[in-house]
PDB file of C-alpha atoms and ligand atoms in Angstrom:
ATOM      1  CA  MET S   1       0.000   0.000   0.000  1.00 55.00           C
ATOM      2  CA  ILE S   2       1.419   3.376  -0.975  1.00 60.00           C
ATOM      3  CA  ASP S   3       1.323   5.921   1.800  1.00 67.00           C
ATOM      4  CA  ARG S   4       1.726   9.412   0.380  1.00 74.00           C
ATOM      5  CA  ASN S   5       2.684  10.751   3.771  1.00 81.00           C
ATOM      6  CA  SER S   6       5.608   8.385   4.207  1.00 90.00           C
ATOM      7  CA  ARG S   7       9.097   9.836   4.481  1.00 95.00           C
ATOM      8  CA  THR S   8      12.483   8.361   3.752  1.00 97.00           C
ATOM      9  CA  ILE S   9      14.094   7.161   6.968  1.00 98.00           C
ATOM     10  CA  LEU S  10      17.153   5.414   5.576  1.00 98.00           C
ATOM     11  CA  SER S  11      18.884   5.920   2.262  1.00 98.00           C
ATOM     12  CA  VAL S  12      21.927   3.744   1.541  1.00 98.00           C
ATOM     13  CA  GLN S  13      23.800   4.311  -1.685  1.00 98.00           C
ATOM     14  CA  GLY S  14      26.732   2.307  -2.998  1.00 98.00           C
ATOM     15  CA  LEU S  15      27.866   1.407   0.507  1.00 98.00           C
ATOM     16  CA  ARG S  16      31.203  -0.391   0.677  1.00 98.00           C
ATOM     17  CA  ALA S  17      32.935  -1.561   3.839  1.00 98.00           C
ATOM     18  CA  SER S  18      36.022  -3.593   4.702  1.00 98.00           C
ATOM     19  CA  ILE S  19      37.371  -5.409   7.706  1.00 97.00           C
ATOM     20  CA  ASN S  20      41.101  -6.074   8.088  1.00 95.00           C
ATOM     21  CA  GLY S  21      41.599  -5.010   4.485  1.00 94.00           C
ATOM     22  CA  THR S  22      38.988  -7.441   3.113  1.00 97.00           C
ATOM     23  CA  GLU S  23      36.039  -5.837   1.378  1.00 98.00           C
ATOM     24  CA  ILE S  24      32.773  -7.375   2.655  1.00 98.00           C
ATOM     25  CA  LEU S  25      30.121  -4.887   1.536  1.00 98.00           C
ATOM     26  CA  LYS S  26      30.469  -4.237  -2.164  1.00 98.00           C
ATOM     27  CA  GLY S  27      28.001  -1.526  -3.040  1.00 98.00           C
ATOM     28  CA  ILE S  28      24.701  -1.740  -1.141  1.00 98.00           C
ATOM     29  CA  ASP S  29      21.709   0.313  -2.199  1.00 97.00           C
ATOM     30  CA  LEU S  30      18.631   0.384   0.019  1.00 98.00           C
ATOM     31  CA  THR S  31      15.868   2.878   0.723  1.00 98.00           C
ATOM     32  CA  VAL S  32      13.606   2.419   3.732  1.00 98.00           C
ATOM     33  CA  LYS S  33      10.555   4.615   4.262  1.00 97.00           C
ATOM     34  CA  SER S  34       8.404   5.170   7.307  1.00 97.00           C
ATOM     35  CA  GLY S  35       5.788   2.495   7.864  1.00 97.00           C
ATOM     36  CA  GLU S  36       7.831  -0.163   6.076  1.00 97.00           C
ATOM     37  CA  ILE S  37       9.171  -3.531   7.183  1.00 97.00           C
ATOM     38  CA  HIS S  38      12.088  -4.853   5.136  1.00 98.00           C
ATOM     39  CA  ALA S  39      13.547  -8.349   5.372  1.00 97.00           C
ATOM     40  CA  ILE S  40      17.129  -8.986   4.327  1.00 97.00           C
ATOM     41  CA  MET S  41      17.774 -12.636   3.601  1.00 96.00           C
ATOM     42  CA  GLY S  42      20.776 -14.510   2.296  1.00 94.00           C
ATOM     43  CA  LEU S  43      23.115 -17.403   2.898  1.00 92.00           C
ATOM     44  CA  ASN S  44      25.585 -17.388   5.774  1.00 91.00           C
ATOM     45  CA  GLY S  45      28.553 -15.188   5.002  1.00 94.00           C
ATOM     46  CA  SER S  46      26.719 -12.988   2.507  1.00 96.00           C
ATOM     47  CA  GLY S  47      27.320  -9.861   4.618  1.00 97.00           C
ATOM     48  CA  LYS S  48      23.998  -9.378   6.422  1.00 96.00           C
ATOM     49  CA  SER S  49      25.448  -8.944   9.914  1.00 94.00           C
ATOM     50  CA  THR S  50      28.225  -6.768   8.532  1.00 96.00           C
ATOM     51  CA  PHE S  51      25.641  -4.454   7.002  1.00 97.00           C
ATOM     52  CA  ALA S  52      23.741  -4.250  10.314  1.00 95.00           C
ATOM     53  CA  LYS S  53      26.925  -3.574  12.273  1.00 94.00           C
ATOM     54  CA  VAL S  54      28.149  -0.946   9.827  1.00 96.00           C
ATOM     55  CA  LEU S  55      24.817   0.881  10.168  1.00 96.00           C
ATOM     56  CA  ALA S  56      25.135   0.762  13.952  1.00 92.00           C
ATOM     57  CA  GLY S  57      28.681   2.148  13.742  1.00 93.00           C
ATOM     58  CA  HIS S  58      30.800  -0.838  14.738  1.00 92.00           C
ATOM     59  CA  SER S  59      34.396   0.363  14.922  1.00 91.00           C
ATOM     60  CA  ALA S  60      35.996  -2.724  13.330  1.00 93.00           C
ATOM     61  CA  TYR S  61      34.725  -1.806   9.868  1.00 96.00           C
ATOM     62  CA  GLU S  62      36.218   0.719   7.499  1.00 97.00           C
ATOM     63  CA  ILE S  63      33.808   2.482   5.177  1.00 97.00           C
ATOM     64  CA  THR S  64      35.425   2.520   1.753  1.00 97.00           C
ATOM     65  CA  GLY S  65      32.645   4.029  -0.341  1.00 98.00           C
ATOM     66  CA  GLY S  66      29.067   5.191  -0.645  1.00 98.00           C
ATOM     67  CA  SER S  67      26.761   7.093   1.659  1.00 98.00           C
ATOM     68  CA  VAL S  68      24.123   6.513   4.319  1.00 98.00           C
ATOM     69  CA  GLN S  69      21.507   9.116   5.149  1.00 98.00           C
ATOM     70  CA  PHE S  70      19.403   8.578   8.267  1.00 97.00           C
ATOM     71  CA  GLU S  71      16.486  10.979   8.604  1.00 94.00           C
ATOM     72  CA  GLY S  72      18.285  13.258   6.183  1.00 92.00           C
ATOM     73  CA  ASN S  73      21.582  13.345   8.103  1.00 94.00           C
ATOM     74  CA  ASN S  74      24.886  11.692   7.275  1.00 97.00           C
ATOM     75  CA  LEU S  75      24.779   8.633   9.514  1.00 97.00           C
ATOM     76  CA  LEU S  76      28.372   7.617   8.862  1.00 96.00           C
ATOM     77  CA  GLU S  77      29.825  10.655  10.590  1.00 95.00           C
ATOM     78  CA  LEU S  78      27.959   9.983  13.859  1.00 94.00           C
ATOM     79  CA  PRO S  79      29.582   7.907  16.636  1.00 91.00           C
ATOM     80  CA  PRO S  80      27.572   4.777  17.586  1.00 88.00           C
ATOM     81  CA  GLU S  81      25.982   6.274  20.709  1.00 84.00           C
ATOM     82  CA  GLU S  82      24.778   9.290  18.707  1.00 88.00           C
ATOM     83  CA  ARG S  83      23.214   6.934  16.185  1.00 91.00           C
ATOM     84  CA  ALA S  84      21.316   5.223  18.987  1.00 86.00           C
ATOM     85  CA  ARG S  85      20.194   8.561  20.391  1.00 85.00           C
ATOM     86  CA  ALA S  86      19.110   9.650  16.930  1.00 89.00           C
ATOM     87  CA  GLY S  87      16.708   6.710  16.853  1.00 92.00           C
ATOM     88  CA  LEU S  88      18.595   3.766  15.382  1.00 94.00           C
ATOM     89  CA  PHE S  89      18.314   0.483  17.259  1.00 92.00           C
ATOM     90  CA  LEU S  90      20.242  -2.691  16.563  1.00 87.00           C
ATOM     91  CA  ALA S  91      19.255  -5.973  18.193  1.00 81.00           C
ATOM     92  CA  PHE S  92      22.317  -8.161  17.996  1.00 68.00           C
ATOM     93  CA  GLN S  93      22.592 -11.721  16.814  1.00 60.00           C
ATOM     94  CA  TYR S  94      24.411 -12.492  20.077  1.00 66.00           C
ATOM     95  CA  PRO S  95      23.285 -10.134  22.905  1.00 71.00           C
ATOM     96  CA  ILE S  96      25.954  -9.374  25.494  1.00 72.00           C
ATOM     97  CA  GLU S  97      25.746 -10.290  29.184  1.00 78.00           C
ATOM     98  CA  ILE S  98      26.494  -7.708  31.880  1.00 79.00           C
ATOM     99  CA  PRO S  99      26.927  -9.536  35.211  1.00 82.00           C
ATOM    100  CA  GLY S 100      26.185  -7.463  38.313  1.00 83.00           C
ATOM    101  CA  VAL S 101      24.027  -4.872  36.560  1.00 85.00           C
ATOM    102  CA  ALA S 102      20.328  -5.357  37.156  1.00 88.00           C
ATOM    103  CA  ASN S 103      18.298  -5.305  34.005  1.00 88.00           C
ATOM    104  CA  THR S 104      15.996  -2.611  35.336  1.00 91.00           C
ATOM    105  CA  GLN S 105      18.950  -0.241  35.995  1.00 90.00           C
ATOM    106  CA  PHE S 106      20.336  -0.882  32.556  1.00 88.00           C
ATOM    107  CA  LEU S 107      16.990  -0.323  30.856  1.00 92.00           C
ATOM    108  CA  ARG S 108      16.309   2.859  32.808  1.00 93.00           C
ATOM    109  CA  LEU S 109      19.723   4.299  31.959  1.00 90.00           C
ATOM    110  CA  ALA S 110      19.233   3.542  28.280  1.00 88.00           C
ATOM    111  CA  TYR S 111      15.717   4.956  28.379  1.00 91.00           C
ATOM    112  CA  ASN S 112      16.676   8.161  30.185  1.00 92.00           C
ATOM    113  CA  THR S 113      19.609   8.799  27.866  1.00 87.00           C
ATOM    114  CA  VAL S 114      17.281   8.765  24.888  1.00 86.00           C
ATOM    115  CA  GLN S 115      14.621  10.810  26.699  1.00 89.00           C
ATOM    116  CA  THR S 116      17.190  13.525  27.467  1.00 89.00           C
ATOM    117  CA  LYS S 117      18.264  13.622  23.833  1.00 85.00           C
ATOM    118  CA  ARG S 118      14.634  14.074  22.827  1.00 85.00           C
ATOM    119  CA  GLY S 119      14.181  16.884  25.328  1.00 90.00           C
ATOM    120  CA  LYS S 120      11.793  14.835  27.460  1.00 91.00           C
ATOM    121  CA  GLU S 121      11.595  14.103  31.175  1.00 93.00           C
ATOM    122  CA  GLU S 122      13.727  11.384  32.711  1.00 94.00           C
ATOM    123  CA  LEU S 123      11.906   8.822  34.856  1.00 95.00           C
ATOM    124  CA  ASP S 124      12.947   8.046  38.420  1.00 95.00           C
ATOM    125  CA  PRO S 125      13.198   4.373  39.462  1.00 94.00           C
ATOM    126  CA  LEU S 126       9.597   4.148  40.683  1.00 94.00           C
ATOM    127  CA  GLU S 127       8.113   5.863  37.655  1.00 95.00           C
ATOM    128  CA  PHE S 128      10.258   3.742  35.403  1.00 95.00           C
ATOM    129  CA  ASP S 129       9.133   0.576  37.163  1.00 95.00           C
ATOM    130  CA  ASP S 130       5.477   1.342  36.374  1.00 95.00           C
ATOM    131  CA  PHE S 131       6.329   2.233  32.817  1.00 94.00           C
ATOM    132  CA  VAL S 132       8.449  -0.833  32.108  1.00 95.00           C
ATOM    133  CA  ARG S 133       5.917  -3.211  33.659  1.00 94.00           C
ATOM    134  CA  GLU S 134       3.238  -1.792  31.394  1.00 92.00           C
ATOM    135  CA  LYS S 135       5.435  -2.449  28.354  1.00 90.00           C
ATOM    136  CA  MET S 136       6.201  -5.956  29.594  1.00 90.00           C
ATOM    137  CA  LYS S 137       2.527  -6.721  29.904  1.00 88.00           C
ATOM    138  CA  LEU S 138       2.082  -5.652  26.304  1.00 81.00           C
ATOM    139  CA  LEU S 139       4.889  -7.964  25.260  1.00 80.00           C
ATOM    140  CA  GLU S 140       3.672 -10.797  27.519  1.00 80.00           C
ATOM    141  CA  MET S 141       6.969 -10.865  29.398  1.00 83.00           C
ATOM    142  CA  ASN S 142       7.649 -12.093  32.903  1.00 85.00           C
ATOM    143  CA  PRO S 143       8.508  -9.155  35.265  1.00 89.00           C
ATOM    144  CA  ASP S 144      11.161 -11.356  36.940  1.00 87.00           C
ATOM    145  CA  PHE S 145      13.425 -10.227  34.119  1.00 85.00           C
ATOM    146  CA  LEU S 146      13.796  -6.816  35.734  1.00 90.00           C
ATOM    147  CA  ASP S 147      15.724  -7.912  38.787  1.00 88.00           C
ATOM    148  CA  ARG S 148      18.138 -10.238  37.062  1.00 87.00           C
ATOM    149  CA  SER S 149      21.551  -9.182  35.711  1.00 87.00           C
ATOM    150  CA  VAL S 150      21.470  -8.067  32.096  1.00 85.00           C
ATOM    151  CA  ASN S 151      21.202 -11.228  29.996  1.00 81.00           C
ATOM    152  CA  GLU S 152      23.182 -13.255  32.548  1.00 83.00           C
ATOM    153  CA  GLY S 153      21.946 -16.818  32.564  1.00 82.00           C
ATOM    154  CA  PHE S 154      19.125 -15.841  30.211  1.00 82.00           C
ATOM    155  CA  SER S 155      18.166 -18.502  27.726  1.00 80.00           C
ATOM    156  CA  GLY S 156      18.500 -17.613  24.044  1.00 79.00           C
ATOM    157  CA  GLY S 157      14.799 -16.867  23.915  1.00 79.00           C
ATOM    158  CA  GLU S 158      14.933 -14.683  27.035  1.00 82.00           C
ATOM    159  CA  LYS S 159      17.807 -12.616  25.616  1.00 83.00           C
ATOM    160  CA  LYS S 160      15.855 -11.985  22.452  1.00 82.00           C
ATOM    161  CA  ARG S 161      12.728 -11.037  24.391  1.00 84.00           C
ATOM    162  CA  ASN S 162      14.829  -8.676  26.466  1.00 86.00           C
ATOM    163  CA  GLU S 163      16.067  -7.003  23.311  1.00 86.00           C
ATOM    164  CA  ILE S 164      12.509  -6.547  22.130  1.00 88.00           C
ATOM    165  CA  LEU S 165      11.730  -4.949  25.490  1.00 90.00           C
ATOM    166  CA  GLN S 166      14.628  -2.511  24.994  1.00 89.00           C
ATOM    167  CA  MET S 167      13.237  -1.734  21.575  1.00 90.00           C
ATOM    168  CA  ALA S 168       9.751  -1.135  22.959  1.00 90.00           C
ATOM    169  CA  LEU S 169      11.150   1.240  25.593  1.00 91.00           C
ATOM    170  CA  LEU S 170      13.402   3.239  23.292  1.00 90.00           C
ATOM    171  CA  GLU S 171      10.837   3.650  20.503  1.00 90.00           C
ATOM    172  CA  PRO S 172      13.456   3.771  17.738  1.00 93.00           C
ATOM    173  CA  THR S 173      12.775   5.281  14.325  1.00 95.00           C
ATOM    174  CA  LEU S 174      14.612   2.412  12.684  1.00 97.00           C
ATOM    175  CA  SER S 175      14.999  -1.005  14.297  1.00 95.00           C
ATOM    176  CA  ILE S 176      17.380  -3.530  12.843  1.00 94.00           C
ATOM    177  CA  LEU S 177      16.982  -7.077  14.112  1.00 92.00           C
ATOM    178  CA  ASP S 178      19.818  -9.388  13.206  1.00 89.00           C
ATOM    179  CA  GLU S 179      18.747 -13.054  13.245  1.00 82.00           C
ATOM    180  CA  THR S 180      16.433 -12.390  16.149  1.00 74.00           C
ATOM    181  CA  ASP S 181      14.710 -15.644  15.236  1.00 68.00           C
ATOM    182  CA  SER S 182      17.730 -17.918  15.476  1.00 71.00           C
ATOM    183  CA  GLY S 183      17.549 -20.462  18.278  1.00 74.00           C
ATOM    184  CA  LEU S 184      14.028 -19.525  19.345  1.00 81.00           C
ATOM    185  CA  ASP S 185      11.329 -22.049  20.117  1.00 82.00           C
ATOM    186  CA  ILE S 186       7.938 -21.333  18.666  1.00 86.00           C
ATOM    187  CA  ASP S 187       6.573 -19.571  21.777  1.00 83.00           C
ATOM    188  CA  ALA S 188       9.560 -17.233  22.018  1.00 81.00           C
ATOM    189  CA  LEU S 189       9.370 -16.624  18.279  1.00 86.00           C
ATOM    190  CA  LYS S 190       5.728 -15.606  18.591  1.00 87.00           C
ATOM    191  CA  THR S 191       6.471 -13.294  21.531  1.00 84.00           C
ATOM    192  CA  VAL S 192       9.283 -11.632  19.617  1.00 85.00           C
ATOM    193  CA  ALA S 193       7.149 -11.303  16.489  1.00 91.00           C
ATOM    194  CA  ASN S 194       4.224  -9.976  18.507  1.00 90.00           C
ATOM    195  CA  GLY S 195       6.549  -7.391  20.069  1.00 89.00           C
ATOM    196  CA  VAL S 196       7.898  -6.271  16.709  1.00 92.00           C
ATOM    197  CA  ASN S 197       4.378  -6.014  15.317  1.00 94.00           C
ATOM    198  CA  GLN S 198       3.243  -3.986  18.350  1.00 90.00           C
ATOM    199  CA  ILE S 199       6.145  -1.570  17.942  1.00 91.00           C
ATOM    200  CA  ALA S 200       5.925  -1.125  14.165  1.00 95.00           C
ATOM    201  CA  ASN S 201       3.792   1.841  13.113  1.00 95.00           C
ATOM    202  CA  LYS S 202       3.513   4.317  10.278  1.00 95.00           C
ATOM    203  CA  ASN S 203       6.176   6.612  11.713  1.00 95.00           C
ATOM    204  CA  ASN S 204       8.962   4.063  12.129  1.00 97.00           C
ATOM    205  CA  ALA S 205      10.574   1.296  10.123  1.00 98.00           C
ATOM    206  CA  THR S 206      12.053  -2.144  10.705  1.00 97.00           C
ATOM    207  CA  ILE S 207      14.766  -4.153   8.993  1.00 97.00           C
ATOM    208  CA  LEU S 208      14.675  -7.866   9.781  1.00 95.00           C
ATOM    209  CA  VAL S 209      17.842  -9.740   8.965  1.00 93.00           C
ATOM    210  CA  THR S 210      16.971 -13.386   8.756  1.00 88.00           C
ATOM    211  CA  HIS S 211      18.269 -16.603   7.342  1.00 79.00           C
ATOM    212  CA  TYR S 212      14.939 -18.390   7.514  1.00 77.00           C
ATOM    213  CA  GLN S 213      11.487 -17.519   6.325  1.00 83.00           C
ATOM    214  CA  ARG S 214       9.945 -18.797   9.605  1.00 85.00           C
ATOM    215  CA  LEU S 215       9.902 -15.382  11.309  1.00 89.00           C
ATOM    216  CA  LEU S 216       8.157 -13.951   8.268  1.00 92.00           C
ATOM    217  CA  ASP S 217       5.135 -16.150   8.949  1.00 91.00           C
ATOM    218  CA  TYR S 218       4.522 -13.856  11.924  1.00 93.00           C
ATOM    219  CA  ILE S 219       5.968 -10.543  10.771  1.00 94.00           C
ATOM    220  CA  VAL S 220       4.877  -9.743   7.247  1.00 95.00           C
ATOM    221  CA  PRO S 221       7.483  -7.689   5.387  1.00 96.00           C
ATOM    222  CA  ASP S 222       6.669  -5.130   2.703  1.00 97.00           C
ATOM    223  CA  TYR S 223       9.926  -5.914   0.913  1.00 97.00           C
ATOM    224  CA  VAL S 224      12.268  -8.885   0.864  1.00 97.00           C
ATOM    225  CA  HIS S 225      15.864  -8.395  -0.304  1.00 98.00           C
ATOM    226  CA  VAL S 226      18.412 -11.072  -1.078  1.00 97.00           C
ATOM    227  CA  MET S 227      21.991 -10.342  -0.096  1.00 97.00           C
ATOM    228  CA  GLN S 228      24.795 -12.137  -1.870  1.00 96.00           C
ATOM    229  CA  ALA S 229      28.522 -11.464  -1.634  1.00 96.00           C
ATOM    230  CA  GLY S 230      28.004  -8.062  -0.054  1.00 97.00           C
ATOM    231  CA  ARG S 231      25.314  -6.766  -2.403  1.00 97.00           C
ATOM    232  CA  ILE S 232      21.542  -6.755  -2.583  1.00 97.00           C
ATOM    233  CA  VAL S 233      21.004  -8.805  -5.725  1.00 96.00           C
ATOM    234  CA  MET S 234      17.229  -9.195  -5.733  1.00 97.00           C
ATOM    235  CA  THR S 235      14.191  -7.439  -4.246  1.00 97.00           C
ATOM    236  CA  GLY S 236      10.613  -8.635  -4.084  1.00 97.00           C
ATOM    237  CA  GLY S 237       7.518  -8.708  -1.925  1.00 96.00           C
ATOM    238  CA  LYS S 238       6.731 -11.101   0.901  1.00 95.00           C
ATOM    239  CA  GLU S 239       6.264 -13.913  -1.649  1.00 95.00           C
ATOM    240  CA  LEU S 240      10.001 -13.852  -2.348  1.00 95.00           C
ATOM    241  CA  ALA S 241      10.680 -15.244   1.139  1.00 94.00           C
ATOM    242  CA  LEU S 242       8.448 -18.228   0.386  1.00 93.00           C
ATOM    243  CA  GLU S 243      10.088 -18.697  -2.983  1.00 94.00           C
ATOM    244  CA  LEU S 244      13.497 -18.800  -1.284  1.00 93.00           C
ATOM    245  CA  GLU S 245      12.125 -21.279   1.242  1.00 91.00           C
ATOM    246  CA  THR S 246      11.021 -23.705  -1.468  1.00 92.00           C
ATOM    247  CA  ARG S 247      13.662 -23.073  -4.145  1.00 93.00           C
ATOM    248  CA  GLY S 248      16.726 -22.239  -2.058  1.00 91.00           C
ATOM    249  CA  TYR S 249      19.165 -19.528  -3.156  1.00 92.00           C
ATOM    250  CA  ASP S 250      20.946 -21.010  -6.193  1.00 91.00           C
ATOM    251  CA  TRP S 251      18.437 -19.809  -8.763  1.00 93.00           C
ATOM    252  CA  VAL S 252      18.789 -16.174  -7.639  1.00 93.00           C
ATOM    253  CA  ASN S 253      21.815 -15.808  -9.931  1.00 88.00           C
ATOM    254  CA  THR S 254      19.681 -16.688 -12.951  1.00 87.00           C
ATOM    255  CA  GLY S 255      17.526 -13.683 -12.094  1.00 82.00           C
ATOM    256  CA  LYS S 256      14.298 -15.552 -12.910  1.00 89.00           C
ATOM    257  CA  SER S 257      11.887 -15.204 -10.004  1.00 91.00           C
ATOM    258  CA  ILE S 258       8.521 -16.982 -10.189  1.00 90.00           C
ATOM    259  CA  THR S 259       6.960 -14.460  -7.840  1.00 89.00           C
ATOM    260  CA  GLY S 260       8.062 -11.409  -9.795  1.00 87.00           C
ATOM    261  CA  ALA S 261      11.017 -10.333  -7.670  1.00 91.00           C
ATOM    262  CA  ILE S 262      13.439  -8.051  -9.498  1.00 89.00           C
ATOM    263  CA  ALA S 263      17.147  -8.751  -9.825  1.00 88.00           C
TER     264      ALA S 263
HETATM  265  P1  LIG W 301      26.094 -13.089   7.440  1.00 50.47           P
HETATM  266  O1  LIG W 301      25.600 -12.309   8.597  1.00 50.47           O
HETATM  267  O2  LIG W 301      25.339 -12.857   6.173  1.00 50.47           O
HETATM  268  O3  LIG W 301      26.200 -14.545   7.740  1.00 50.47           O
HETATM  269  P2  LIG W 301      28.620 -11.720   7.915  1.00 50.47           P
HETATM  270  O4  LIG W 301      28.338 -10.278   7.688  1.00 50.47           O
HETATM  271  O5  LIG W 301      28.690 -12.187   9.314  1.00 50.47           O
HETATM  272  O6  LIG W 301      27.580 -12.600   7.076  1.00 50.47           O
HETATM  273  O7  LIG W 301      29.991 -12.091   7.207  1.00 50.47           O
HETATM  274  C1  LIG W 301      30.256 -11.693   5.866  1.00 50.47           C
HETATM  275  C2  LIG W 301      31.644 -12.103   5.465  1.00 50.47           C
HETATM  276  O8  LIG W 301      32.583 -11.376   6.217  1.00 50.47           O
HETATM  277  C3  LIG W 301      31.961 -13.584   5.695  1.00 50.47           C
HETATM  278  O9  LIG W 301      32.586 -14.082   4.546  1.00 50.47           O
HETATM  279  C4  LIG W 301      32.911 -13.553   6.863  1.00 50.47           C
HETATM  280  O10 LIG W 301      33.850 -14.606   6.776  1.00 50.47           O
HETATM  281  C5  LIG W 301      33.611 -12.208   6.694  1.00 50.47           C
HETATM  282  N1  LIG W 301      34.098 -11.681   7.980  1.00 50.47           N
HETATM  283  C6  LIG W 301      33.376 -11.418   9.078  1.00 50.47           C
HETATM  284  N2  LIG W 301      34.171 -10.949  10.072  1.00 50.47           N
HETATM  285  C7  LIG W 301      35.421 -10.903   9.568  1.00 50.47           C
HETATM  286  C8  LIG W 301      36.703 -10.520  10.085  1.00 50.47           C
HETATM  287  N3  LIG W 301      36.845 -10.073  11.343  1.00 50.47           N
HETATM  288  N4  LIG W 301      37.772 -10.590   9.257  1.00 50.47           N
HETATM  289  C9  LIG W 301      37.641 -11.031   7.992  1.00 50.47           C
HETATM  290  N5  LIG W 301      36.479 -11.417   7.456  1.00 50.47           N
HETATM  291  C10 LIG W 301      35.383 -11.366   8.223  1.00 50.47           C
HETATM  292 MG1  LIG W 302      24.848 -12.900  10.468  1.00 50.47          MG
END
């Protein structure tokens, strides 16, 4: 559906990036508008996580070409924490553990940092507690999470749910979820998908990086892109994910999609 009021949130043009002198991203073009959900699929090693990390500002990567505009500003010149404050959120493939720091403290600090940037009121611990519990109810999450150390001893599914909670609290303009579905049982997958669907609205956008089409049964993307050797080589609608599920990835090089995806 075309929304005439949508605005461009992310504009990536000819993006190239290297690590240790090896070029991984070889000219990525991608435009993401408000209200859109994009899925980026591709075989292991095609550069999906690299793309997500480069957008988030990971210091290991050297940008060797191209441009990235985020809400009309040059994203590449912002340090990672400024990107987060500007409304970019990356849920990692492997969330970190922070022993000794209670989840609720961590979440409140992250929340208040973003609130300050937006010129809004910070919440004190009691106010934050009410607020976060409300969000957790929405996401069908167990409040026990709050008192435990950040991700310590969390199961894979719990870590992913916790990331969705962070996302719900921070209300990012662009959320990038890297393989948020990997290692999840069906209940956790549904909770995560439900959370993403609750958060997505016409003013923000989501990029789902995923190897499998399974997550896309629950989160319906507007666009599906195939990444191969550091480039987006094909773009289609949600049907493309199903086509990849049944036909695999080999045919993509022939450029002949049954579902009308464009190479
Ligand atoms: P994906 O997420 O699609 O599986 P990645 O972005 O993780 O792919 O990896 C893309 C490519 O980058 C792979 O070929 C991988 O071997 C290479 N790569 C990742 N990290 C490094 C590194 N530190 N040094 C050299 N090559 C790397
Ligand atoms: Mg990856």
